PDB file of C-alpha atoms in Angstrom:
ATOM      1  CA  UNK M   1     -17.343   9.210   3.312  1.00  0.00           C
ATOM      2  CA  UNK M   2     -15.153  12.181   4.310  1.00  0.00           C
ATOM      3  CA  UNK M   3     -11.893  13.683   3.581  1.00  0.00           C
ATOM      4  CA  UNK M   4     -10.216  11.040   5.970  1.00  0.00           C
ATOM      5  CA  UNK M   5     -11.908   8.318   4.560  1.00  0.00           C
ATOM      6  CA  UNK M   6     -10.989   8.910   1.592  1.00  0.00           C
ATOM      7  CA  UNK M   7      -7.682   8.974   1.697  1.00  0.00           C
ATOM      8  CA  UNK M   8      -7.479   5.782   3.689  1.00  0.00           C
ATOM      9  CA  UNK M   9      -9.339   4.428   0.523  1.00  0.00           C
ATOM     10  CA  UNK M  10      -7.162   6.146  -2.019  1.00  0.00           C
ATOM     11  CA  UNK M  11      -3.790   4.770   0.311  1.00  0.00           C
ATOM     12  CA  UNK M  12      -5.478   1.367  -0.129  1.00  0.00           C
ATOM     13  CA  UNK M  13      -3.638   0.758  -3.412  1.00  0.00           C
ATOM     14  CA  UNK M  14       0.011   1.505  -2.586  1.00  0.00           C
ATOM     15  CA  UNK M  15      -0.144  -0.260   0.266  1.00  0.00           C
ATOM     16  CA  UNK M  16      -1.912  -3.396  -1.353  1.00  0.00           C
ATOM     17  CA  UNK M  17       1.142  -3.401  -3.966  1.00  0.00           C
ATOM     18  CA  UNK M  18       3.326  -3.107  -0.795  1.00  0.00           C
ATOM     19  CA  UNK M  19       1.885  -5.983   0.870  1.00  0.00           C
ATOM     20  CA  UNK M  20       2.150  -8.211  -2.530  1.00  0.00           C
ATOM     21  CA  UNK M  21       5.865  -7.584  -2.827  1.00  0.00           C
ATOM     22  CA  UNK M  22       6.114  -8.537   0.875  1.00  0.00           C
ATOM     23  CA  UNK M  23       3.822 -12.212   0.766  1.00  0.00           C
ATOM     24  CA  UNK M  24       5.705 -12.917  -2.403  1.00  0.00           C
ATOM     25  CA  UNK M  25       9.201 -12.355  -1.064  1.00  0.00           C
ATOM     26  CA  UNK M  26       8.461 -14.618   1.553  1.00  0.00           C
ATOM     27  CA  UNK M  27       8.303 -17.310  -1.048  1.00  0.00           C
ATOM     28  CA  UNK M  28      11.308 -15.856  -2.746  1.00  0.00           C
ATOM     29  CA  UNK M  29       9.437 -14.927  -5.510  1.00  0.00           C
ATOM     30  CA  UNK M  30       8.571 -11.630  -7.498  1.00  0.00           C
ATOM     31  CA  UNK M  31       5.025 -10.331  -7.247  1.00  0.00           C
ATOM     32  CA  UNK M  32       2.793 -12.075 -10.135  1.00  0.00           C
ATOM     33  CA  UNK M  33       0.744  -9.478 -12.082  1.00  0.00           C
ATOM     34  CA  UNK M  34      -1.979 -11.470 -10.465  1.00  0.00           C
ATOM     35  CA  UNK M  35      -1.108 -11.321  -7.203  1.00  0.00           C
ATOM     36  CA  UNK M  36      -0.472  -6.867  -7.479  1.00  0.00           C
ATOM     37  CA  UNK M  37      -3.710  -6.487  -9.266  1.00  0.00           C
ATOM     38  CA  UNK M  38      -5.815  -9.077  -5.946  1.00  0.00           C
ATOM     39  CA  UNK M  39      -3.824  -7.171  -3.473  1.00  0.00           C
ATOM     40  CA  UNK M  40      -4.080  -3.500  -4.774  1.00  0.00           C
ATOM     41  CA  UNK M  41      -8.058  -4.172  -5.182  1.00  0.00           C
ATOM     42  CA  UNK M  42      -8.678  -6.002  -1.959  1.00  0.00           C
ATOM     43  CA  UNK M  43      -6.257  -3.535   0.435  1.00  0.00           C
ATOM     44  CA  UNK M  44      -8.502  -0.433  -0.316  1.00  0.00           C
ATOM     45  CA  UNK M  45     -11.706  -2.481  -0.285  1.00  0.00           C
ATOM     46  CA  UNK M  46     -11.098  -3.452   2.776  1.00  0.00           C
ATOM     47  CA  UNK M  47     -10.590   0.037   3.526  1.00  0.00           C
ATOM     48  CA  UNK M  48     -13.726   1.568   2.453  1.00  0.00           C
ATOM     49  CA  UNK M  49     -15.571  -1.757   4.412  1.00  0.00           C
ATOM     50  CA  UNK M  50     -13.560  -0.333   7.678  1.00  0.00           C
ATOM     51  CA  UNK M  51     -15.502   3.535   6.887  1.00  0.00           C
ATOM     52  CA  UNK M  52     -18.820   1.649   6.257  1.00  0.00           C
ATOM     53  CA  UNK M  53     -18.706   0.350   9.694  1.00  0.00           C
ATOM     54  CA  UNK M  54     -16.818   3.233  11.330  1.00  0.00           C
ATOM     55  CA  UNK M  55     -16.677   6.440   9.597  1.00  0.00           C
ATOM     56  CA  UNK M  56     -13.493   8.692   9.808  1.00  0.00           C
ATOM     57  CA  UNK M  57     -10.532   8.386  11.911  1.00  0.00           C
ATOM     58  CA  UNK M  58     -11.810   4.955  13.723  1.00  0.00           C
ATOM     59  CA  UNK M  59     -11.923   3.610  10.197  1.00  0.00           C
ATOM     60  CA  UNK M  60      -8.767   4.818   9.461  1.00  0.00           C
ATOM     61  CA  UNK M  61      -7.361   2.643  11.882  1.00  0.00           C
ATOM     62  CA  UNK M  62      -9.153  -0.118  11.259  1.00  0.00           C
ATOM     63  CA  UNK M  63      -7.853   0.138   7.661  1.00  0.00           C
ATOM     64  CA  UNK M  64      -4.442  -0.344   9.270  1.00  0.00           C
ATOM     65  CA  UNK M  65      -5.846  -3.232  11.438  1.00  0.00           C
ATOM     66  CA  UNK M  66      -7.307  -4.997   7.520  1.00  0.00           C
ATOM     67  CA  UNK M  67      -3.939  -4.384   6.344  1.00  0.00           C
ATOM     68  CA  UNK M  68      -1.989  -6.244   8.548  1.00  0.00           C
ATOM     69  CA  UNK M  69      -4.286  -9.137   8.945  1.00  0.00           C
ATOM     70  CA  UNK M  70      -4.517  -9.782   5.428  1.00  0.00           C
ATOM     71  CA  UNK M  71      -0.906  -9.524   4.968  1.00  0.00           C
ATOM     72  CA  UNK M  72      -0.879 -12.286   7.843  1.00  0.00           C
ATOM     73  CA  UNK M  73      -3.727 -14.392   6.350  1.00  0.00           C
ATOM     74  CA  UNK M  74      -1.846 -14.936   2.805  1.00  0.00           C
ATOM     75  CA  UNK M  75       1.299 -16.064   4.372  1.00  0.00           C
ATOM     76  CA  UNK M  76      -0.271 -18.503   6.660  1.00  0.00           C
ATOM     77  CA  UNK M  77      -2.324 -19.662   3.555  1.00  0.00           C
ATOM     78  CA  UNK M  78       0.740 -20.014   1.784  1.00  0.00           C
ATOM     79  CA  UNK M  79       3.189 -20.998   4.174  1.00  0.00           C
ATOM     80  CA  UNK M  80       1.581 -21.927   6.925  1.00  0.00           C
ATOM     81  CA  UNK M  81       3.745 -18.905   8.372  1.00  0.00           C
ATOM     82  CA  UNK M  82       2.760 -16.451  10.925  1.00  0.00           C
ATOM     83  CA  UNK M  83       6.385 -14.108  11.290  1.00  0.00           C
ATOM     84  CA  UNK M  84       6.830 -13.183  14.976  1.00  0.00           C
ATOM     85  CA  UNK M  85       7.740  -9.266  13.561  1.00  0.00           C
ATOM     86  CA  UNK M  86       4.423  -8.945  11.865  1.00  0.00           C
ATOM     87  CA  UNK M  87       2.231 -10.329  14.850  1.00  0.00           C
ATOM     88  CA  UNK M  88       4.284  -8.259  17.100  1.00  0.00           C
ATOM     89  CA  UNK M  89       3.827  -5.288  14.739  1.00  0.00           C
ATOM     90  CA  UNK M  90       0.120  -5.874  15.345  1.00  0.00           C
ATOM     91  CA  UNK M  91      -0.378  -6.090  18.605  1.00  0.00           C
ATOM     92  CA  UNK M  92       1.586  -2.671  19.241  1.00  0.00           C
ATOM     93  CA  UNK M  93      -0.259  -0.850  16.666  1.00  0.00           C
ATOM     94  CA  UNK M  94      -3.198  -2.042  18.755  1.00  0.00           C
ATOM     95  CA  UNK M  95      -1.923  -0.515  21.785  1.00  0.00           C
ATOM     96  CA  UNK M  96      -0.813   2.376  20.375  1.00  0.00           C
ATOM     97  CA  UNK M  97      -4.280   2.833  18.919  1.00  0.00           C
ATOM     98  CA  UNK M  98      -5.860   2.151  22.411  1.00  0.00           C
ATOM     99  CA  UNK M  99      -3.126   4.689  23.862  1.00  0.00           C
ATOM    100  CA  UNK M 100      -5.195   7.589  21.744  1.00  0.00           C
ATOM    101  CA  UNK M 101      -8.212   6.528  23.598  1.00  0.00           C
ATOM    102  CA  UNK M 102      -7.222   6.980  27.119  1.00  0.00           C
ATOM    103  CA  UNK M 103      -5.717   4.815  30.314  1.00  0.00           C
ATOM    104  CA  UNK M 104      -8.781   2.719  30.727  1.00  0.00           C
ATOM    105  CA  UNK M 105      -9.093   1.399  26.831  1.00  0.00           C
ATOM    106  CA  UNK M 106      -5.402   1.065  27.023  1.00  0.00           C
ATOM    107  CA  UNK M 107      -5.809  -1.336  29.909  1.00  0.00           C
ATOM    108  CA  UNK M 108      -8.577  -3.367  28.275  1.00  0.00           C
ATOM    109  CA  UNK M 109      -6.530  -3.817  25.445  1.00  0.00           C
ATOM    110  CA  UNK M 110      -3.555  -4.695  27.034  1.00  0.00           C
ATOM    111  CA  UNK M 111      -5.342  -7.455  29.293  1.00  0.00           C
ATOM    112  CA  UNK M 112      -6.973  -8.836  25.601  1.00  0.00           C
ATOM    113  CA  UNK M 113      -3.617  -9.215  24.392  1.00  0.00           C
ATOM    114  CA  UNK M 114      -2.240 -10.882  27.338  1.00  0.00           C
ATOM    115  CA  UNK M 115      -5.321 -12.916  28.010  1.00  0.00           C
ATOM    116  CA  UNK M 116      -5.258 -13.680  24.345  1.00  0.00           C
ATOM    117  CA  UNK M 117      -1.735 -15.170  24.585  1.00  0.00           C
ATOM    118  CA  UNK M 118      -2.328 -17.101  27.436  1.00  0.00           C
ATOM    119  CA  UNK M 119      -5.301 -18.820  26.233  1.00  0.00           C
ATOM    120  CA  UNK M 120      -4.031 -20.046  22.972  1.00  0.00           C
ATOM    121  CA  UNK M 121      -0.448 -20.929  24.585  1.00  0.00           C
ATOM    122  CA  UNK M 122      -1.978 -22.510  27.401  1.00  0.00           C
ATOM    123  CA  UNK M 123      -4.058 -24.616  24.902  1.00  0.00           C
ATOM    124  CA  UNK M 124      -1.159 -24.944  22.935  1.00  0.00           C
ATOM    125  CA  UNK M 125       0.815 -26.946  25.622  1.00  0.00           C
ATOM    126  CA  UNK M 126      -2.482 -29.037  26.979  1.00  0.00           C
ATOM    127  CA  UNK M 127      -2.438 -30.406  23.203  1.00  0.00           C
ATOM    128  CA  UNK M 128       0.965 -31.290  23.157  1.00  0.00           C
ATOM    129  CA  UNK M 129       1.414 -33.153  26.373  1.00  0.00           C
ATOM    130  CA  UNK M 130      -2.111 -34.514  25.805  1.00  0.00           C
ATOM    131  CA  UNK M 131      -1.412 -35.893  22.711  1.00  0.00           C
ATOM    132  CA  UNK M 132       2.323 -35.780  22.040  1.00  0.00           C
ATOM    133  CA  UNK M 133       2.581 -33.335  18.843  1.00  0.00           C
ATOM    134  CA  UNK M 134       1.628 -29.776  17.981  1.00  0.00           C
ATOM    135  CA  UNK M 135      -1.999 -28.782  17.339  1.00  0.00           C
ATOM    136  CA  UNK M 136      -1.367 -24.868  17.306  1.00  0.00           C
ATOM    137  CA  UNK M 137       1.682 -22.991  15.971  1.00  0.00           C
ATOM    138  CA  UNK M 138       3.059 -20.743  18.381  1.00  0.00           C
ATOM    139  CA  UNK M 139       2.591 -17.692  15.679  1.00  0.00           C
ATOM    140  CA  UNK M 140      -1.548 -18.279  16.195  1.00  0.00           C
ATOM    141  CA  UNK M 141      -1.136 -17.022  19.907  1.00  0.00           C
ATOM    142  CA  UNK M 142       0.204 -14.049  18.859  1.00  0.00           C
ATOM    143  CA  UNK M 143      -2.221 -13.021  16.514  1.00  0.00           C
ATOM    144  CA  UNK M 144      -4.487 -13.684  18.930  1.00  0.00           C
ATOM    145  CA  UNK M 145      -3.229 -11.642  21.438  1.00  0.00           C
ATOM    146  CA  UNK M 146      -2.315  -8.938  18.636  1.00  0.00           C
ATOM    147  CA  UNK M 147      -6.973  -9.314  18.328  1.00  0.00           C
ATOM    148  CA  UNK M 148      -6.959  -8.378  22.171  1.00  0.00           C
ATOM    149  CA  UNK M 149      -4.555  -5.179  21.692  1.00  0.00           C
ATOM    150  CA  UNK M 150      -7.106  -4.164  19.021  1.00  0.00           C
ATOM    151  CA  UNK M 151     -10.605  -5.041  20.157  1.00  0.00           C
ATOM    152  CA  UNK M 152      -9.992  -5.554  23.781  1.00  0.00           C
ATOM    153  CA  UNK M 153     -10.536  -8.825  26.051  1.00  0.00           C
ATOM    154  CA  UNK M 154     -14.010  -8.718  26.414  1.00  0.00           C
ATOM    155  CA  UNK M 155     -13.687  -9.564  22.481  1.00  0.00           C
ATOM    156  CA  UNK M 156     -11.613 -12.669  22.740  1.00  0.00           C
ATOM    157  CA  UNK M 157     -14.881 -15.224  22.467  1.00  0.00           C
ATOM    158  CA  UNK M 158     -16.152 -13.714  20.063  1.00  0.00           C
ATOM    159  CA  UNK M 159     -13.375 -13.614  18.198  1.00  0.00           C
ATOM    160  CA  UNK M 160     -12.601 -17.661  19.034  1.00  0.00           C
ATOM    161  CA  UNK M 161     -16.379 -18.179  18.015  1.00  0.00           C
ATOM    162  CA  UNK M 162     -15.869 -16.305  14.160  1.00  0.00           C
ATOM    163  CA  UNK M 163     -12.171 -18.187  14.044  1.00  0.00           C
ATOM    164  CA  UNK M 164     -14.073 -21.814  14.987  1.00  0.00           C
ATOM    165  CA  UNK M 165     -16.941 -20.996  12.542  1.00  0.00           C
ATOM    166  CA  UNK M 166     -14.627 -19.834   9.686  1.00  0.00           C
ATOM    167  CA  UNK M 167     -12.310 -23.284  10.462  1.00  0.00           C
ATOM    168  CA  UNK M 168     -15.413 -25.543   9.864  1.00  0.00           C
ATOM    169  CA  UNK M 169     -16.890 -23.944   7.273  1.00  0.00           C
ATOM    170  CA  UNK M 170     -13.238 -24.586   5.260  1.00  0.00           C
ATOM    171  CA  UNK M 171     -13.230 -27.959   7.077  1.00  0.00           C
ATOM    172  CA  UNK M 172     -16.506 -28.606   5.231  1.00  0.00           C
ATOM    173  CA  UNK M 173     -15.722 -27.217   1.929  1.00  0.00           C
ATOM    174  CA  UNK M 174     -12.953 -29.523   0.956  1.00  0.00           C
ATOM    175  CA  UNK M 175     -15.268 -32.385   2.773  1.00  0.00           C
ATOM    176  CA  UNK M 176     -17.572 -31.757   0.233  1.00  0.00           C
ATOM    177  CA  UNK M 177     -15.459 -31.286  -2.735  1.00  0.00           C
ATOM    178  CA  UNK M 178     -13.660 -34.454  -1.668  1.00  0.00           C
ATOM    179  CA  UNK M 179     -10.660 -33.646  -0.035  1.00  0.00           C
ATOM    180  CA  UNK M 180     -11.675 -34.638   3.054  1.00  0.00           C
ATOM    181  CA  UNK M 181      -8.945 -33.346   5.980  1.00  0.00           C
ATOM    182  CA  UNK M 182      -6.655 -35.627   7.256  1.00  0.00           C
ATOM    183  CA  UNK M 183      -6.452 -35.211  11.517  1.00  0.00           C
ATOM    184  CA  UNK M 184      -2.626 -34.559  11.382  1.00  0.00           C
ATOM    185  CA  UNK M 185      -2.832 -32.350   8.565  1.00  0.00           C
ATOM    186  CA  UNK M 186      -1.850 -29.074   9.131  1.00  0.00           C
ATOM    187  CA  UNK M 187      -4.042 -26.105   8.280  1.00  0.00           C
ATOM    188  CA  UNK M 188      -4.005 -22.374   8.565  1.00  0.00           C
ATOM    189  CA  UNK M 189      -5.708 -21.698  11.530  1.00  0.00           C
ATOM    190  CA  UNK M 190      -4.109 -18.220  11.433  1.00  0.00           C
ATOM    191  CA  UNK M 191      -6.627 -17.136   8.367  1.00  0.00           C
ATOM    192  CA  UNK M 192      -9.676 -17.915  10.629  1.00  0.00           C
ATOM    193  CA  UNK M 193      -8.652 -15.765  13.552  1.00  0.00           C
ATOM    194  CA  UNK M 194      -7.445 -13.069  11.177  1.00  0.00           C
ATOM    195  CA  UNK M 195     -11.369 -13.271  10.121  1.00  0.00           C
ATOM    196  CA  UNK M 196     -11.926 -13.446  13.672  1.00  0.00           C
ATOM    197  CA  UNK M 197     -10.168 -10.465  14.427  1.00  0.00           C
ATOM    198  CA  UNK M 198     -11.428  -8.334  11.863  1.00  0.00           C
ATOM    199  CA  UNK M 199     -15.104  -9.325  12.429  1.00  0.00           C
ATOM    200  CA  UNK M 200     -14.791  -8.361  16.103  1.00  0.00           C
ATOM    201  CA  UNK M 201     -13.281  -5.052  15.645  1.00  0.00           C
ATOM    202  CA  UNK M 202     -16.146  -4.361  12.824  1.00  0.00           C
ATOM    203  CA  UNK M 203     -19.062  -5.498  14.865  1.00  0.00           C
ATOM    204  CA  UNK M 204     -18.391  -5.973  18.575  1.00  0.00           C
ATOM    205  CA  UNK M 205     -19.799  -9.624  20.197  1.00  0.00           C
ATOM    206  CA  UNK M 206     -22.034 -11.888  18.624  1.00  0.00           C
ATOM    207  CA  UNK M 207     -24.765 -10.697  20.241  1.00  0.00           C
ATOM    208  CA  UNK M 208     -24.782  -7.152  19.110  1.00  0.00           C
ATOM    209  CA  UNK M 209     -25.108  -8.157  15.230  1.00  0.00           C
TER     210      UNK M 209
END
């Protein structure tokens, strides 16, 4: 790991004492010792996971991609609570990323995140007129489209595909420690597209793993 790398690693733990405060304010609620110590381990291991896939600057970034998403994951875990200024906040660090890389990876991005938006909106309002309540909160089509400002729109199945898997594999879980899941109970979809996400930027489609 280089000089970059490292730092990213080393910037891990401020940050992951950052994000703590911030998930445990939204529950009005001062940072357990608990919660600190989970946050300032798992902030720069995902950081040194984003250098094991791609070294230096690109890791870097997706350091700052890690951060956000698990920042997003807790408080949908917790609250069921995507906040519009934190999925907006990652879909223009995505572009802004993509801006680095020149006019044409800009453009791919920006079509994920608008493509990304689309899809889970438009699937969004099918369920509700189809069935006559919400299925998807309108905070999981951002963070989708905040995926397609990061990996692109060429990533957007594959990123649906990790989010389903993740989903059933939770779904089946609590099945089998018998709390089976209710159909109008609400769950955090938001923490399996945040996996989603994450896993798409890391490895590309499906088929490349």
């Amino acid at each position: 790991m280089n000089l970059l790398g490292l730092a990213a690693v080393a910037l891990g733990i401020p940050v992951g004492l950052l994000l703590a405060r911030l998930s445990a304010r939204a529950g009005d609620e001062a940072p357990t010792p608990r919660r600190l110590a989970a946050f300032a381990l798992a902030a720069p291991a995902l950081a040194v996971w984003a250098q094991a896939a791609h070294p230096g600057a690109a890791g870097v970034l997706g350091a700052l991609l890690a951060w956000q998403l698990l920042l997003l994951a807790v408080l949908d875990a917790e609250h069921l609570w995507l906040p519009l200024p934190a999925t907006l906040s990652l879909i223009a660090t995505g572009l802004l990323a993509a801006a680095a890389l020149g006019p044409d990876e800009l453009a791919a991005r920006a079509a994920g995140a608008g493509l990304g938006w689309i899809a889970l909106a438009g699937l969004a309002a099918a369920y509700r007129r189809l069935r006559g309540r919400e299925g998807l909160g309108g905070g999981d089509a951002v963070l989708l489209a905040g995926g397609g400002a990061w990996a692109g729109w060429a990533a957007l199945p594959t990123i649906l595909v990790w989010a389903a898997l993740a989903g059933l594999s939770a779904v089946a879980v609590l099945a089998f420690a018998g709390r089976p899941v209710a159909r109008t109970r609400e769950l955090p979809f938001g923490v399996a597209l945040a996996l989603g996400v994450w896993l798409a930027w890391l490895y590309g489609p499906i088929g490349r793993i």
